[in-house]
Tab-separated table of C-alpha atoms in Angstrom:
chain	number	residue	atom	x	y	z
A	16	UNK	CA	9.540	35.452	-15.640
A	17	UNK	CA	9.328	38.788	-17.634
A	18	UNK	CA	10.545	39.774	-20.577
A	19	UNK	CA	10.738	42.930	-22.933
A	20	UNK	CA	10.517	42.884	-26.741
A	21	UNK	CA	11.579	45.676	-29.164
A	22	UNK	CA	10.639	45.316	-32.998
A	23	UNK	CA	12.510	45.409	-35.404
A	24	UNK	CA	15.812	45.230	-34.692
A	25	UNK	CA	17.076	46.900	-37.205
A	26	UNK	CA	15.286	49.896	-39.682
A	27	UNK	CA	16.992	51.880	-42.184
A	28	UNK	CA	14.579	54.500	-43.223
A	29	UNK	CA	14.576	57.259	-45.414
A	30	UNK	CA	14.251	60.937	-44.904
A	31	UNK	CA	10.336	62.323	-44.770
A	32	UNK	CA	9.352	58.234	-44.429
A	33	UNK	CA	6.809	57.330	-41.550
A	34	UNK	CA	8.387	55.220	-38.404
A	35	UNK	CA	6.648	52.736	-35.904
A	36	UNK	CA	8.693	50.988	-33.501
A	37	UNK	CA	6.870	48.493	-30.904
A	38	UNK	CA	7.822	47.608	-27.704
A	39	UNK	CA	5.844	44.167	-26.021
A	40	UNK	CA	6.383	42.791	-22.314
A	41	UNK	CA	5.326	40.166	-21.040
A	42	UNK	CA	4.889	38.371	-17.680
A	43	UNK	CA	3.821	41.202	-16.099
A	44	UNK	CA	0.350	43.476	-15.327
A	45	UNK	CA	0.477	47.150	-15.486
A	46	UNK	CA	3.872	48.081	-16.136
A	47	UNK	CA	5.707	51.253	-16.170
A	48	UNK	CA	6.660	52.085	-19.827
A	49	UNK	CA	9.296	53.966	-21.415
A	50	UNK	CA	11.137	54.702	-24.386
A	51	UNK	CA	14.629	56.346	-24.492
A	52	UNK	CA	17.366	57.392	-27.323
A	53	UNK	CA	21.011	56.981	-27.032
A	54	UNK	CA	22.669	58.741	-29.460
A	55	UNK	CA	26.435	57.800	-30.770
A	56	UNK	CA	27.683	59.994	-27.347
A	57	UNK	CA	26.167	56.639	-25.391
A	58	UNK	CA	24.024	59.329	-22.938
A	59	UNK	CA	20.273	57.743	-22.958
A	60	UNK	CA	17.805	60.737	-23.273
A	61	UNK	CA	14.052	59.747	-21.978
A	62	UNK	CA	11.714	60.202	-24.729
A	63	UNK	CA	8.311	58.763	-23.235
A	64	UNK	CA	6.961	57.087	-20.350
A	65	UNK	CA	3.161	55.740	-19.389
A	66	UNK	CA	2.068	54.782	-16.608
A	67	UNK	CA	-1.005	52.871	-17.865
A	68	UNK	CA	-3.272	52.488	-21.007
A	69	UNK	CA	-3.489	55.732	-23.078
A	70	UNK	CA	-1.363	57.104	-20.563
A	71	UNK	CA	1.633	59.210	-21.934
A	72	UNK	CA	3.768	61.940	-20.761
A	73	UNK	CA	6.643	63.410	-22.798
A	74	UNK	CA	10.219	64.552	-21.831
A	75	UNK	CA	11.283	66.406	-24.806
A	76	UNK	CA	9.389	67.796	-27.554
A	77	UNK	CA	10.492	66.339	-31.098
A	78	UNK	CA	8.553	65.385	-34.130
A	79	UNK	CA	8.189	61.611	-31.941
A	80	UNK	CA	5.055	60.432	-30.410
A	81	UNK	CA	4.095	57.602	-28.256
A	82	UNK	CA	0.729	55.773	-27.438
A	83	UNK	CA	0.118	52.623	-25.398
A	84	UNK	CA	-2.905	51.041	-27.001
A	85	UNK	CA	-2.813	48.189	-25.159
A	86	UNK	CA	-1.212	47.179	-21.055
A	87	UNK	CA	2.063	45.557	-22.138
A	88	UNK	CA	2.435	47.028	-25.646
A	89	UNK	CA	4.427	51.061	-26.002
A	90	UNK	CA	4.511	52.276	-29.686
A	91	UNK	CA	6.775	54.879	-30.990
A	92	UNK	CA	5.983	56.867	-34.109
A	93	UNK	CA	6.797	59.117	-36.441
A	94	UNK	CA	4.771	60.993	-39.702
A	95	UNK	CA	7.926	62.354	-40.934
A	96	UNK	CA	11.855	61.056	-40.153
A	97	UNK	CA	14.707	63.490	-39.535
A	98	UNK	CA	18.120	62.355	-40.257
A	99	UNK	CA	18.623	63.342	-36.554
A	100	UNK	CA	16.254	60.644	-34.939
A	101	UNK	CA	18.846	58.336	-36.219
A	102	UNK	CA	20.007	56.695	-33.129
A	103	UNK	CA	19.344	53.076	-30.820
A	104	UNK	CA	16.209	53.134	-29.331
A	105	UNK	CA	15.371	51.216	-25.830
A	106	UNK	CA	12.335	50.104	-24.548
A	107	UNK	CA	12.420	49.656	-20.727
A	108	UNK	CA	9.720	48.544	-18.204
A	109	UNK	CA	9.491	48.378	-14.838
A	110	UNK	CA	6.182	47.413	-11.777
A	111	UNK	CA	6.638	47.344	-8.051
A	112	UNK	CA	10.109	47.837	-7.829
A	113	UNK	CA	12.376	50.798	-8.290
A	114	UNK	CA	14.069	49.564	-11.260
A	115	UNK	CA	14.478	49.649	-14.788
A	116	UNK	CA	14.616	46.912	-17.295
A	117	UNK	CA	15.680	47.287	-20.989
A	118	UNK	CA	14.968	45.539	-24.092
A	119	UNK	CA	17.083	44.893	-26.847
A	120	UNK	CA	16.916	47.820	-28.788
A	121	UNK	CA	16.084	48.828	-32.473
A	122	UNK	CA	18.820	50.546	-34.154
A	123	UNK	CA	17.165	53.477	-36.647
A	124	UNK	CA	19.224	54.936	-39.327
A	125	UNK	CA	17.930	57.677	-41.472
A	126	UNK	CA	19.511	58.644	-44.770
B	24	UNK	CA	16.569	66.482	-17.989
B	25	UNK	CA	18.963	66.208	-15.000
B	26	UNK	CA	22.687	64.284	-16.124
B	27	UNK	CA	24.495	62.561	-13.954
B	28	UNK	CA	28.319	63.011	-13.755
B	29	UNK	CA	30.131	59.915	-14.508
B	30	UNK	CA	33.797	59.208	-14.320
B	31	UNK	CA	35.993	58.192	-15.392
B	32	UNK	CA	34.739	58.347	-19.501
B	33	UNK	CA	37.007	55.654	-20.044
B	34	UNK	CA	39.453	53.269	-18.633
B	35	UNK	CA	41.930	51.122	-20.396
B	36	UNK	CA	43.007	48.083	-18.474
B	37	UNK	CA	45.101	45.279	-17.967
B	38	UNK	CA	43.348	41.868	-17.310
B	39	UNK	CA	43.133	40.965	-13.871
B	40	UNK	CA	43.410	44.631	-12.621
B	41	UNK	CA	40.352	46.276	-10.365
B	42	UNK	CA	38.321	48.705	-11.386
B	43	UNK	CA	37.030	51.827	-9.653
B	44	UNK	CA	33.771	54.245	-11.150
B	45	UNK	CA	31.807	56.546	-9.728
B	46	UNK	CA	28.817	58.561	-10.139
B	47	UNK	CA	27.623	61.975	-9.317
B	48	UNK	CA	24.966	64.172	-8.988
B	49	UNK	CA	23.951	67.427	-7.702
B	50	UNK	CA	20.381	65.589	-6.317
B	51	UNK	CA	19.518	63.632	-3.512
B	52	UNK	CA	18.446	59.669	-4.828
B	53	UNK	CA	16.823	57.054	-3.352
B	54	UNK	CA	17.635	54.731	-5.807
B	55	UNK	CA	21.117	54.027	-7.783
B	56	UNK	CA	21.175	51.488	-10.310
B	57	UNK	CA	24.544	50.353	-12.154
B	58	UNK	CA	24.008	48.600	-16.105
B	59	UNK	CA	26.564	47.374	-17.958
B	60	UNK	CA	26.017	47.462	-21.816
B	61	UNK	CA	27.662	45.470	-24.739
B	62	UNK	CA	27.448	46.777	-28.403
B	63	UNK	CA	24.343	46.729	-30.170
B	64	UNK	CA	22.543	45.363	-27.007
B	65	UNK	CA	20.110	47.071	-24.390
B	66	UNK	CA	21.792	47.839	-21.008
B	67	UNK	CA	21.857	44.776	-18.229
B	68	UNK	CA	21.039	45.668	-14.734
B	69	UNK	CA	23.800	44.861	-12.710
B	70	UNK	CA	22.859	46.149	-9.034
B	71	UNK	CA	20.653	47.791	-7.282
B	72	UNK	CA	20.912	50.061	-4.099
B	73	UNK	CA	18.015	51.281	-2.042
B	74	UNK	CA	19.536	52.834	1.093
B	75	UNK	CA	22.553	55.136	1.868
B	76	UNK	CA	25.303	53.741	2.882
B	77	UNK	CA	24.297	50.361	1.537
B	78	UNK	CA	26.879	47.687	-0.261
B	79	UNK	CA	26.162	45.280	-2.414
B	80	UNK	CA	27.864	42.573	-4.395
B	81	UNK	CA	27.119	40.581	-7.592
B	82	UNK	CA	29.897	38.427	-8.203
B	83	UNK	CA	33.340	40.250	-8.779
B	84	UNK	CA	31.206	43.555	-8.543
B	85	UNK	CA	30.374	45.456	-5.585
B	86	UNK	CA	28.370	49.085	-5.510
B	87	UNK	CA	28.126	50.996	-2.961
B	88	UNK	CA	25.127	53.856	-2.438
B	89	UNK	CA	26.820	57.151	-0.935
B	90	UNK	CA	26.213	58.178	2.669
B	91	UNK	CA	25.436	61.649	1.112
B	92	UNK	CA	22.816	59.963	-1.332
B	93	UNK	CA	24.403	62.526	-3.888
B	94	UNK	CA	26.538	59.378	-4.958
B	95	UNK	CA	27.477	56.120	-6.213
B	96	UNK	CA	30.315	53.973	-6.822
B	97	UNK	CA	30.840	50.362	-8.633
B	98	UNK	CA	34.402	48.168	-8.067
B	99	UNK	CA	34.914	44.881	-10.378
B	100	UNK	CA	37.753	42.888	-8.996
B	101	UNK	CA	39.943	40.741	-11.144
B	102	UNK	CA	38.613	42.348	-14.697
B	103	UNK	CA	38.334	39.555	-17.585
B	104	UNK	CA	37.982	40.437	-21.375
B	105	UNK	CA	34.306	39.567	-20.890
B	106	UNK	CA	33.623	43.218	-19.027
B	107	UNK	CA	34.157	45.054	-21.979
B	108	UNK	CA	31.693	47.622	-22.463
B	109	UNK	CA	29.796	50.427	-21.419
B	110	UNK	CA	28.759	50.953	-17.654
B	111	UNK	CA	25.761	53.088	-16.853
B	112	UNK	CA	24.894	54.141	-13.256
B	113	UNK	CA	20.627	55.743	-13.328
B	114	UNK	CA	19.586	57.559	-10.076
B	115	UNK	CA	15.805	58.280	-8.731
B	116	UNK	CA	14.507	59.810	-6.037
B	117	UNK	CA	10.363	58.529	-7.629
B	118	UNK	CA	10.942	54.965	-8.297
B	119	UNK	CA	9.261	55.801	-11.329
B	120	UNK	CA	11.640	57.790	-13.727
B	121	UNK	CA	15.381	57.537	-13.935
B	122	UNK	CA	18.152	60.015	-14.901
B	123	UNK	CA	21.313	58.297	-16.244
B	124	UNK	CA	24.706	58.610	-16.212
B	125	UNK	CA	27.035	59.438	-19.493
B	126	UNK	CA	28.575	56.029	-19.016
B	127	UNK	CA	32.157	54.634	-18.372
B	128	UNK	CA	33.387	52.760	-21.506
B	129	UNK	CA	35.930	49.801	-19.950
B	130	UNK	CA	38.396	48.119	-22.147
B	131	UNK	CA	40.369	44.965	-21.109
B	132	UNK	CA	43.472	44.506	-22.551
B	133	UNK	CA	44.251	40.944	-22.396
């Protein structure tokens, strides 16, 4: 069966501080890939999504980037946090079906 | 990106009561998903519906897709303190990319 991984869970960073959040999935080959932010207002805003290795198209432009260095891995980065990328950020995944599956999440707060 | 219109924002309750949410948008889909999220967690995929008109059932929950395609709606029967949470219906018309809804947030008063 397939599952999703986010890591960490959990990152408390500070203001002007460097960010990389990883996404793995596994039991799966050449899945869809995408990260989203849901803000306090519970909306979830698509960020990224790839569609294969080094494959990346963006939805909104923000001081976040994406790569996909590897099939089943999605990394989201940052040179230099904003107290507004504060937020919980999903990783979701999804091959062959029209569907969406999340991960667990990594909640980022920046002070 | 395109929101979808979801109502109501919030519903308070009484256990054992039905529920009633729906979901609109001003696109045709071929796809409506419904999730159901707790706090602090990623959203679960509850159901998915591929073809207008279609029903379908999980349990006490049962979505249908909208003969108009412009629409979605999602029933739970007999609610139980255990559906708290946030309910999320996601459209496409790809397969590929999803646009979500702003979420229904369901408390159960026991």
């Amino acid at each position: 069966s397939q599952t999703i991984h986010q890591w960490p869970a959990t990152l408390v960073q500070p203001v002007g501080s460097p960010l990389s959040l990883e996404c793995t999935v596994e039991g799966t080959s050449n899945p869809n890939l995408y990260w989203y932010r849901q803000a306090a207002g519970r909306g979830l805003q698509l960020l990224f999504y790839s569609v294969g290795i080094g494959q990346i198209s963006s939805e909104v432009p923000q001081n976040l980037s994406a790569s996909r260095p590897q099939d089943r891995q999605f990394i989201l980065s940052s040179k230099k946090l904003l107290l507004s990328d504060s937020g919980f950020y999903l990783c979701a995944w999804n091959a062959g079906i029209e569907t969406q599956y999340f991960g667990p999440g990594t909640r980022l707060l920046v002070l | 990106g395109q929101q979808l219109n979801q109502s109501p924002q919030s519903m308070f309750i009484q256990e054992g009561e039905d529920v009633s949410m729906n979901c609109t948008s001003s696109s045709i889909f071929n796809t409506w998903l419904w999730y159901k999220q707790d706090p602090g967690e990623g959203p679960v995929l509850l159901i998915a519906l591929y073809k207008a008109g279609e029903l379908t059932s999980n349990g006490r929950l049962t979505a249908q897709f909208g003969i108009t395609r412009k629409d979605s709606f999602l029933n739970i029967s007999a609610s139980i303190p255990s559906d708290v949470g946030i309910y999320f219906c996601a459209g496409s018309n790809t397969g590929n990319q999803f646009y979500f809804g702003t979420g229904t947030s369901l408390t159960v008063i026991p």
